[in-house]
């Protein structure tokens, strides 16, 4: 490990991860759900450590603010992709990959971070329209975006695909729980197909931070007091480690708040 602090490689240990300044230098990384919450904090962390970024989100105004902040800090100017996953087509996802190929020629990392919970409600009250939107944003879009990114990822050295996971298989989480369970299943499918001993390896990771004080969290838990949970900036260590070369030889790498990793070489 190149970090200056001796760490246990699990989620809790990585909260104190101290990577070198150029950890991600020369790497091109696509981040979905980049404009807010964990996606925004990770985007800034990746830019700070040298990555060239392609930032995807539905919120164009928030993307513009993030773009300006990254540039004002003196980091590499990111490419913006204002796309709404709830209505995106396969051709729309292909266009994102074509843009990455035209601008950079290869893709070193993909972080599937975009999510939308929909509405917390009893099972019998789940609306079909909401269920479909949840499945499109949280499962269909990352599935097909990852599929189209794979040829471009395999052009790069040490390519990485990551997922922001959520353990939500409990009452009232409806379609979101199903979509996130499906996303974790996809993670394992990819790890089996692109394992590190294969002719075209791709490292795969998933991170479940547990509760984080984001705008989405406040929307669904309005009664929680400020400071009840950590902010997005405090949980970026695991994302830096998993996307960077310090995690080489670990795939799948699963990091969950309160649990040790289950990565294997």
Coordinates of N, CA, C and O in Angstrom, one line a residue, residues 249-254 261-265:
X249 N -5.2 -6.8 -7.5 CA -5.2 -8.1 -7.0 C -6.4 -8.5 -6.1 O -6.5 -9.6 -5.6
X250 N -7.3 -7.5 -6.0 CA -8.5 -7.8 -5.2 C -9.8 -7.6 -6.0 O -10.1 -6.5 -6.4
X251 N -10.5 -8.7 -6.3 CA -11.7 -8.6 -7.1 C -12.4 -10.0 -7.0 O -11.8 -11.0 -7.2
X252 N -13.7 -10.0 -6.6 CA -14.4 -8.8 -6.2 C -14.0 -8.3 -4.8 O -13.7 -9.0 -3.9
X253 N -14.0 -6.9 -4.7 CA -13.8 -6.3 -3.4 C -15.1 -5.7 -2.9 O -15.6 -4.8 -3.5
X254 N -15.6 -6.2 -1.8 CA -16.8 -5.8 -1.2 C -16.5 -5.1 0.2 O -15.9 -5.7 1.0
X261 N -13.9 -6.6 4.5 CA -14.0 -6.9 3.0 C -14.0 -8.3 2.7 O -13.5 -9.1 3.5
X262 N -14.5 -8.7 1.6 CA -14.5 -10.1 1.2 C -13.9 -10.2 -0.2 O -14.3 -11.1 -1.0
X263 N -12.9 -9.4 -0.5 CA -12.2 -9.4 -1.8 C -11.4 -10.6 -1.8 O -10.9 -11.2 -0.8
X264 N -11.1 -11.1 -3.0 CA -10.2 -12.2 -3.2 C -9.3 -11.9 -4.4 O -9.7 -11.3 -5.4
X265 N -8.1 -12.5 -4.3 CA -7.1 -12.2 -5.4 C -7.4 -13.2 -6.6 O -8.0 -14.2 -6.4

